[in-house]
Short mmCIF file of C-alpha atoms in Angstrom, two decimals:
data_model
loop_
_atom_site.label_atom_id
_atom_site.label_comp_id
_atom_site.label_asym_id
_atom_site.label_seq_id
_atom_site.Cartn_x
_atom_site.Cartn_y
_atom_site.Cartn_z
CA MET A 1 -21.22 -50.44 54.09
CA MET A 2 -23.55 -48.66 51.68
CA LEU A 3 -23.62 -45.61 53.99
CA ARG A 4 -19.82 -45.48 54.09
CA ARG A 5 -19.60 -45.58 50.27
CA SER A 6 -22.21 -42.82 49.99
CA SER A 7 -20.24 -40.65 52.42
CA ARG A 8 -17.07 -41.14 50.43
CA PHE A 9 -18.92 -40.29 47.21
CA LEU A 10 -20.34 -37.10 48.75
CA LEU A 11 -16.88 -36.07 49.96
CA VAL A 12 -15.41 -36.60 46.48
CA VAL A 13 -18.21 -34.54 44.92
CA LEU A 14 -17.72 -31.80 47.52
CA PHE A 15 -13.96 -31.57 46.94
CA ALA A 16 -14.42 -31.62 43.16
CA THR A 17 -16.99 -28.82 43.36
CA VAL A 18 -14.70 -26.67 45.50
CA ALA A 19 -11.81 -27.28 43.11
CA LEU A 20 -13.92 -26.29 40.12
CA ILE A 21 -15.05 -23.11 41.86
CA VAL A 22 -11.45 -22.16 42.64
CA LEU A 23 -10.25 -22.94 39.14
CA ASP A 24 -13.15 -21.09 37.56
CA LEU A 25 -12.52 -17.76 39.27
CA ASN A 26 -13.00 -15.66 36.22
CA ALA A 27 -11.76 -18.34 33.83
CA ASP A 28 -11.35 -15.95 30.97
CA LEU A 29 -8.60 -14.23 32.95
CA PHE A 30 -7.27 -16.98 35.16
CA PHE A 31 -6.59 -19.59 32.50
CA ALA A 32 -6.18 -17.23 29.57
CA ILE A 33 -6.12 -18.98 26.24
CA GLU A 34 -5.96 -16.13 23.75
CA ARG A 35 -6.58 -16.19 20.04
CA SER A 36 -3.72 -14.62 18.19
CA SER A 37 -4.09 -12.61 14.99
CA GLY A 38 -0.68 -13.87 13.93
CA GLN A 39 1.02 -10.56 14.61
CA ARG A 40 4.56 -10.34 13.31
CA ARG A 41 7.06 -8.90 15.72
CA THR A 42 10.44 -10.35 14.92
CA ASP A 43 11.89 -10.26 18.41
CA HIS A 44 8.87 -11.28 20.47
CA GLY A 45 6.26 -13.17 18.43
CA TYR A 46 3.40 -11.83 20.53
CA GLY A 47 0.86 -14.56 21.26
CA SER A 48 1.46 -16.41 17.99
CA ASP A 49 3.15 -19.60 16.91
CA GLY A 50 3.75 -18.09 13.47
CA ASP A 51 0.69 -19.72 11.90
CA GLY A 52 -1.94 -17.82 13.83
CA ASN A 53 -2.78 -20.73 16.15
CA GLU A 54 -3.92 -20.42 19.73
CA MET A 55 -1.20 -20.24 22.33
CA ARG A 56 -1.52 -20.83 26.06
CA GLN A 57 -0.40 -17.68 27.90
CA PRO A 58 0.83 -17.32 31.51
CA LEU A 59 -1.86 -17.25 34.17
CA TYR A 60 -3.30 -13.83 34.91
CA ILE A 61 -2.51 -13.47 38.58
CA LYS A 62 -3.95 -10.00 39.09
CA LYS A 63 -7.66 -9.88 38.30
CA ASP A 64 -8.26 -6.16 37.75
CA VAL A 65 -5.93 -3.35 36.69
CA GLN A 66 -6.33 0.39 37.04
CA LEU A 67 -4.39 2.89 34.94
CA HIS A 68 -4.09 6.61 35.52
CA ALA A 69 -3.34 9.14 32.78
CA ALA A 70 -1.05 11.79 34.25
CA THR A 71 -1.06 13.76 30.99
CA PHE A 72 -3.24 14.47 27.99
CA PHE A 73 -2.81 12.79 24.60
CA PHE A 74 -1.92 15.63 22.23
CA GLY A 75 -4.04 17.97 24.33
CA ALA A 76 -7.06 15.64 24.66
CA PRO A 77 -7.96 13.50 27.70
CA MET A 78 -7.06 9.83 27.53
CA SER A 79 -10.10 7.59 27.35
CA ASN A 80 -11.26 4.07 28.13
CA ASN A 81 -12.13 3.93 24.44
CA TYR A 82 -8.46 3.03 23.98
CA LEU A 83 -9.35 -0.36 25.50
CA GLU A 84 -12.63 -0.87 23.65
CA ASN A 85 -11.29 -3.65 21.40
CA CYS A 86 -9.12 -5.34 24.02
CA SER A 87 -10.03 -8.83 25.22
CA VAL A 88 -9.51 -7.82 28.87
CA LYS A 89 -11.30 -4.48 28.70
CA GLY A 90 -13.70 -5.55 31.46
CA HIS A 91 -10.79 -5.94 33.85
CA CYS A 92 -8.67 -2.91 32.98
CA LYS A 93 -9.64 0.74 32.95
CA LEU A 94 -8.39 4.29 33.18
CA VAL A 95 -9.26 5.93 36.50
CA GLU A 96 -9.05 9.43 37.93
CA ASN A 97 -7.85 8.26 41.33
CA ARG A 98 -4.09 8.44 40.90
CA SER A 99 -3.23 6.83 44.23
CA ALA A 100 -5.30 3.72 43.41
CA ALA A 101 -3.68 3.13 40.02
CA ASP A 102 -1.31 0.26 39.26
CA ALA A 103 0.42 2.27 36.53
CA ILE A 104 0.80 5.98 35.78
CA ILE A 105 0.96 6.85 32.07
CA TYR A 106 2.85 9.87 30.78
CA HIS A 107 2.43 10.87 27.14
CA ALA A 108 5.83 12.32 26.30
CA PRO A 109 4.73 15.26 24.08
CA ASP A 110 2.27 16.41 26.78
CA PHE A 111 4.60 15.78 29.70
CA VAL A 112 4.85 18.49 32.37
CA SER A 113 6.09 16.83 35.54
CA LEU A 114 6.40 13.36 37.00
CA GLY A 115 4.37 14.10 40.12
CA GLN A 116 4.09 11.85 43.14
CA LEU A 117 4.51 8.11 42.68
CA ASN A 118 3.79 5.39 45.20
CA ALA A 119 6.45 2.74 45.69
CA ASN A 120 4.37 0.04 43.98
CA GLN A 121 3.23 2.12 41.01
CA ILE A 122 4.69 1.67 37.53
CA ALA A 123 5.68 4.83 35.63
CA VAL A 124 5.04 4.32 31.90
CA LEU A 125 6.43 6.72 29.30
CA TRP A 126 4.26 6.62 26.17
CA SER A 127 5.21 8.12 22.83
CA LEU A 128 4.33 7.57 19.17
CA GLU A 129 6.65 10.37 18.04
CA SER A 130 10.20 9.93 16.82
CA PRO A 131 12.85 11.74 18.87
CA THR A 132 13.45 14.15 15.99
CA ASN A 133 9.81 15.22 16.27
CA HIS A 134 9.70 15.31 20.04
CA PHE A 135 12.73 14.87 22.25
CA PHE A 136 11.86 13.83 25.80
CA HIS A 137 14.44 16.06 27.45
CA HIS A 138 13.37 15.33 31.03
CA ASN A 139 15.93 12.97 32.51
CA TYR A 140 14.16 11.47 35.50
CA ALA A 141 16.84 8.94 36.29
CA ARG A 142 15.55 5.71 37.81
CA ARG A 143 11.95 6.98 37.84
CA ILE A 144 10.60 5.71 34.51
CA ASN A 145 9.91 1.98 34.71
CA TRP A 146 8.50 1.09 31.30
CA THR A 147 8.48 2.58 27.81
CA MET A 148 5.49 2.20 25.48
CA THR A 149 6.45 3.24 21.93
CA TYR A 150 6.52 2.15 18.28
CA ARG A 151 9.97 0.64 18.84
CA ARG A 152 10.10 -3.15 19.06
CA ASP A 153 12.54 -2.97 21.97
CA SER A 154 10.07 -1.01 24.11
CA ASP A 155 8.68 -2.67 27.21
CA ILE A 156 5.25 -2.32 25.61
CA TRP A 157 5.17 -2.34 21.81
CA PHE A 158 2.77 0.27 20.41
CA PRO A 159 3.03 0.12 16.60
CA TYR A 160 1.08 2.28 14.16
CA GLY A 161 -0.13 -0.92 12.55
CA VAL A 162 0.50 -4.63 12.18
CA ILE A 163 0.61 -6.98 9.21
CA THR A 164 -0.64 -10.48 9.89
CA LYS A 165 -0.87 -13.70 7.93
CA ARG A 166 -4.39 -14.74 6.98
CA HIS A 167 -5.72 -18.11 8.11
CA GLN A 168 -6.96 -18.72 4.57
CA PRO A 169 -6.04 -16.99 1.29
CA VAL A 170 -8.63 -14.56 -0.08
CA HIS A 171 -9.58 -13.53 -3.59
CA VAL A 172 -8.07 -10.28 -4.86
CA ASP A 173 -9.70 -8.53 -7.82
CA TYR A 174 -6.57 -7.66 -9.76
CA GLU A 175 -8.55 -6.53 -12.80
CA ALA A 176 -10.38 -3.92 -10.72
CA ILE A 177 -7.15 -2.68 -9.16
CA TRP A 178 -5.44 -2.28 -12.53
CA ALA A 179 -8.50 -0.63 -14.11
CA SER A 180 -8.60 1.99 -11.34
CA LYS A 181 -5.02 3.19 -11.89
CA LYS A 182 -5.06 6.40 -13.93
CA HIS A 183 -2.19 8.41 -12.43
CA MET A 184 1.45 7.81 -11.52
CA ALA A 185 2.24 8.93 -7.96
CA ILE A 186 0.70 10.82 -5.05
CA CYS A 187 2.12 12.32 -1.89
CA LEU A 188 0.19 13.57 1.13
CA MET A 189 2.51 15.60 3.33
CA SER A 190 1.52 18.07 6.02
CA ASN A 191 4.66 18.30 8.15
CA CYS A 192 7.04 20.64 6.34
CA ARG A 193 9.13 21.59 9.38
CA HIS A 194 11.33 18.53 9.69
CA ASN A 195 13.80 18.34 6.86
CA ASN A 196 15.31 14.86 6.80
CA GLY A 197 15.85 15.10 3.06
CA ARG A 198 12.53 13.71 1.88
CA ILE A 199 11.54 16.91 0.09
CA GLN A 200 14.66 17.10 -2.04
CA LEU A 201 14.35 13.38 -2.75
CA ILE A 202 10.83 13.96 -4.11
CA ASN A 203 12.27 16.91 -6.02
CA ALA A 204 14.89 14.66 -7.61
CA ILE A 205 12.34 11.96 -8.47
CA GLN A 206 10.15 14.50 -10.23
CA ALA A 207 13.08 16.07 -12.05
CA ALA A 208 13.98 12.60 -13.36
CA GLY A 209 10.56 12.14 -14.93
CA ILE A 210 7.98 10.91 -12.39
CA THR A 211 4.86 13.04 -11.94
CA VAL A 212 4.00 13.33 -8.25
CA ASP A 213 0.73 15.03 -7.28
CA MET A 214 1.35 16.76 -3.96
CA PHE A 215 -1.42 17.26 -1.39
CA GLY A 216 -1.35 18.65 2.12
CA ALA A 217 0.43 21.62 3.65
CA CYS A 218 3.62 20.86 1.71
CA GLY A 219 1.87 20.48 -1.64
CA TYR A 220 0.12 22.55 -4.24
CA ARG A 221 -3.05 20.59 -4.88
CA LYS A 222 -6.25 20.68 -2.88
CA THR A 223 -8.28 17.63 -1.98
CA PRO A 224 -11.85 17.39 -3.31
CA ASN A 225 -14.26 19.40 -1.18
CA ASP A 226 -11.41 20.22 1.20
CA CYS A 227 -11.32 16.65 2.52
CA ASP A 228 -10.30 16.68 6.18
CA GLY A 229 -8.28 13.55 5.55
CA VAL A 230 -5.28 15.69 4.72
CA LYS A 231 -4.89 15.94 8.48
CA LYS A 232 -6.59 12.64 9.32
CA GLN A 233 -4.89 9.89 7.36
CA GLY A 234 -7.64 7.38 8.05
CA ASP A 235 -10.53 9.31 6.49
CA ARG A 236 -12.44 7.54 3.74
CA CYS A 237 -12.08 10.45 1.35
CA VAL A 238 -8.30 10.09 1.48
CA ALA A 239 -8.55 6.43 0.48
CA GLN A 240 -10.64 7.47 -2.51
CA LEU A 241 -8.11 10.17 -3.33
CA PHE A 242 -5.23 7.66 -3.39
CA ARG A 243 -6.80 4.78 -5.30
CA PRO A 244 -6.37 6.15 -8.86
CA TYR A 245 -2.59 6.35 -8.26
CA LYS A 246 -0.17 3.52 -8.88
CA PHE A 247 2.36 4.67 -6.28
CA ALA A 248 2.30 6.63 -3.03
CA ILE A 249 5.32 8.49 -1.71
CA SER A 250 5.42 7.28 1.91
CA PHE A 251 8.59 8.93 3.17
CA GLU A 252 8.55 9.45 6.94
CA ASN A 253 9.63 12.79 8.36
CA SER A 254 12.30 10.98 10.36
CA LEU A 255 14.56 8.05 9.54
CA CYS A 256 14.54 6.32 12.90
CA LYS A 257 14.59 2.77 14.20
CA ASP A 258 11.18 1.08 13.68
CA TYR A 259 9.52 4.43 12.87
CA VAL A 260 6.85 3.39 10.36
CA THR A 261 3.61 5.35 10.60
CA GLU A 262 0.16 5.55 9.03
CA LYS A 263 1.80 6.85 5.85
CA PHE A 264 2.75 3.23 5.21
CA PHE A 265 0.06 1.15 6.92
CA GLU A 266 -2.92 3.16 5.63
CA VAL A 267 -1.64 2.96 2.06
CA LEU A 268 -1.37 -0.81 2.32
CA GLN A 269 -4.65 -1.39 4.12
CA ASN A 270 -7.32 0.40 2.13
CA ARG A 271 -5.80 2.57 -0.59
CA PHE A 272 -4.65 -0.23 -2.91
CA THR A 273 -1.58 1.76 -3.87
CA VAL A 274 2.07 0.70 -3.76
CA PRO A 275 4.02 2.71 -1.17
CA ILE A 276 7.52 3.97 -1.94
CA VAL A 277 9.68 4.10 1.19
CA MET A 278 13.27 5.09 1.82
CA ARG A 279 14.63 1.93 3.45
CA ARG A 280 13.66 -1.68 2.90
CA LYS A 281 15.05 -2.97 6.18
CA THR A 282 12.91 -0.69 8.33
CA CYS A 283 9.67 -1.94 6.76
CA GLU A 284 10.65 -5.60 6.63
CA GLU A 285 11.62 -5.56 10.30
CA ILE A 286 8.11 -4.49 11.30
CA GLY A 287 6.63 -7.35 9.27
CA ALA A 288 5.90 -5.99 5.78
CA PRO A 289 5.96 -8.65 3.03
CA PRO A 290 8.90 -8.05 0.62
CA ASN A 291 6.80 -7.25 -2.48
CA SER A 292 4.32 -4.97 -0.74
CA PHE A 293 6.40 -1.82 -1.24
CA ILE A 294 9.25 -0.27 -3.24
CA ALA A 295 12.37 0.86 -1.37
CA VAL A 296 14.61 3.66 -2.59
CA ASP A 297 17.71 2.06 -1.10
CA ASP A 298 17.33 -0.92 -3.45
CA TYR A 299 18.63 1.34 -6.23
CA LYS A 300 22.01 2.89 -6.91
CA ASN A 301 20.66 6.27 -7.93
CA VAL A 302 17.51 8.23 -8.80
CA SER A 303 17.76 7.34 -12.48
CA ASP A 304 17.62 3.61 -11.74
CA LEU A 305 14.68 4.13 -9.38
CA VAL A 306 12.69 6.19 -11.88
CA ASN A 307 13.37 3.78 -14.75
CA ASP A 308 12.10 0.88 -12.68
CA LEU A 309 8.99 2.79 -11.61
CA HIS A 310 8.18 3.41 -15.28
CA ARG A 311 8.74 -0.28 -16.06
CA ILE A 312 6.43 -1.40 -13.26
CA ALA A 313 3.77 1.20 -14.07
CA GLN A 314 3.59 0.20 -17.74
CA SER A 315 3.22 -3.53 -17.14
CA LYS A 316 0.08 -4.96 -15.61
CA ALA A 317 1.89 -8.18 -14.68
CA ALA A 318 4.78 -6.33 -13.04
CA TYR A 319 2.48 -3.98 -11.13
CA MET A 320 0.24 -6.77 -9.84
CA GLU A 321 3.25 -8.47 -8.27
CA TYR A 322 3.11 -5.69 -5.67
CA HIS A 323 -0.46 -6.61 -4.75
CA ARG A 324 -0.22 -10.42 -4.56
CA TRP A 325 0.63 -10.26 -0.87
CA ARG A 326 -2.99 -9.23 -0.27
CA GLU A 327 -4.08 -12.84 -0.82
CA THR A 328 -2.20 -14.12 2.22
CA PHE A 329 -1.64 -11.07 4.46
CA GLU A 330 -3.86 -8.39 5.97
CA VAL A 331 -3.17 -5.02 7.58
CA ASN A 332 -4.61 -3.38 10.69
CA SER A 333 -3.76 0.31 10.96
CA ASP A 334 -6.11 1.08 13.87
CA TYR A 335 -3.40 1.17 16.48
CA PHE A 336 -5.81 1.36 19.43
CA ALA A 337 -7.51 -1.84 18.24
CA ILE A 338 -4.54 -4.20 17.97
CA GLU A 339 -4.56 -7.02 20.51
CA ASN A 340 -1.31 -7.72 22.40
CA THR A 341 0.10 -4.24 21.79
CA GLY A 342 -0.34 -0.80 23.33
CA PHE A 343 -2.80 -0.33 26.16
CA CYS A 344 -4.11 -3.87 25.83
CA GLU A 345 -0.66 -5.38 26.33
CA LEU A 346 0.04 -2.94 29.16
CA CYS A 347 -3.01 -4.27 31.00
CA LYS A 348 -2.04 -7.90 30.36
CA LYS A 349 1.54 -7.37 31.44
CA ILE A 350 0.38 -6.05 34.80
CA MET A 351 -2.20 -8.83 35.12
CA ARG A 352 0.36 -11.54 34.42
CA GLN A 353 2.81 -10.11 36.96
CA ASP A 354 5.52 -11.69 34.80
CA PHE A 355 7.96 -8.82 35.03
CA GLU A 356 10.86 -7.89 37.24
CA SER A 357 11.21 -4.53 38.90
CA LYS A 358 13.16 -2.26 36.55
CA HIS A 359 13.85 1.37 35.77
CA TYR A 360 15.68 3.45 33.18
CA ASP A 361 18.82 5.16 34.40
CA ASP A 362 18.58 7.57 31.46
CA VAL A 363 15.39 7.27 29.44
CA ALA A 364 16.32 10.28 27.30
CA SER A 365 19.42 8.49 26.03
CA TRP A 366 17.44 5.31 25.38
CA GLN A 367 15.08 7.36 23.26
CA THR A 368 17.68 9.23 21.22
CA VAL A 369 21.18 7.74 21.08
CA GLY A 370 21.93 5.87 17.87
CA VAL A 371 18.32 5.49 16.71
CA CYS A 372 17.92 8.17 14.00
CA ASP A 373 19.77 9.45 10.96
CA GLN A 374 21.26 12.89 11.27
CA PRO A 375 20.08 14.91 8.24
CA GLN A 376 23.50 16.29 7.33
CA ASP A 377 25.02 12.79 7.17
CA GLY A 378 21.88 10.81 6.40
CA PHE A 379 20.62 8.42 3.79
CA VAL A 380 19.20 10.98 1.35
CA ASN A 381 22.39 13.02 1.15
CA LYS A 382 24.39 9.89 0.40
CA PHE A 383 21.86 8.59 -2.12
CA LEU A 384 21.73 11.88 -4.02
CA GLY A 385 25.45 12.54 -3.61
CA TYR A 386 24.85 15.91 -2.01
CA ALA A 387 27.30 17.79 0.15
CA ARG A 388 26.49 18.29 3.82
CA ASN A 389 23.41 20.40 4.57
CA LYS A 390 22.39 20.87 0.93
CA PHE A 391 18.64 20.67 1.49
CA PHE A 392 15.62 22.23 -0.19
CA THR A 393 12.84 23.42 2.10
CA ARG A 394 10.02 23.24 -0.47
CA ILE A 395 9.55 21.62 -3.85
CA PRO A 396 10.07 24.16 -6.66
CA GLN A 397 6.77 25.20 -8.23
CA HIS A 398 7.81 24.36 -11.79
CA LEU A 399 8.38 20.72 -10.86
CA ILE A 400 4.86 20.20 -9.53
CA ASN A 401 2.02 18.95 -11.70
CA ILE A 402 -0.80 21.40 -10.97
CA THR A 403 -3.08 20.57 -13.86
#
């Protein structure tokens, strides 16, 4: 009797051990409980319950993923550094062997040709540029499977930054912020080719009485010691350059759906300056707190905008209202280091195998139709009451503060 009970006990232990081994096959991937940073994406809610709590994700069915870069990234090779801050970086990598890859990535501005694709490979079109900056004119019907862009309706969301709710409020030194503000407004602009109306809007703001110090290729002031940050928005010297200013002109070169770049996120994250944008809706839809920026389209005309800027700038209490969000929200503008977006989410999506086979019949139309303002009929012309095509190409010298 004792022998029979011992045998049963050994069998139970054996089965339990086998079960644990099976269930523990790379538990970090197979059971996948991920910590969310509370990322705000209004139509998907990536990995968050809204309060930054842990959420149980679908099982990762595929253990390892290989990606192949079929193009450069603005002329430079793509790198596994893109995955350095991803929770699954040990199970996803960029490889040179194209035929072994699960997904083939094409960076739209560097695109040359589609090349050969195996039947089971996923063709991913990646772009951080608006269609007015780079139009993907290649219409490979039914060949592109996924898009990976700044747009929230992409298959893989790849934003320039995210704004997340803090788990606990933090202290903000409002006295230090106010004491540092010596100048009115700054603008760092290096793309002068695309004329969506932002230059004549800055022109009008200055003509109405706001001093805007212009830096970059489109401006007339030089950064201290020729700071490289004019071309690299994230450089520390640029943050130091911005901090004495109360406002930053953060007009994008294109008015397109979800197109919010480092001009906005960098200003919020580490420059402690209030960005001025063209449209409120665009920034709120990507998760910006309402009082973290000033939107031109909240005003009837330039005069109302300028009067309110003066009111805010002259009142410590009014100005600090645009920094109170810092207590409860934080910004991450390192777009290669944001979990659940970009390359990290691409890897996870393939691992989860939670997608259906799909393709774009016309990816060029998806990228362009109905997503951007046309300059001749756009927001700035209507706001300023200009006739069609009445645009300035540069800001007149006499309106620039060069002292």
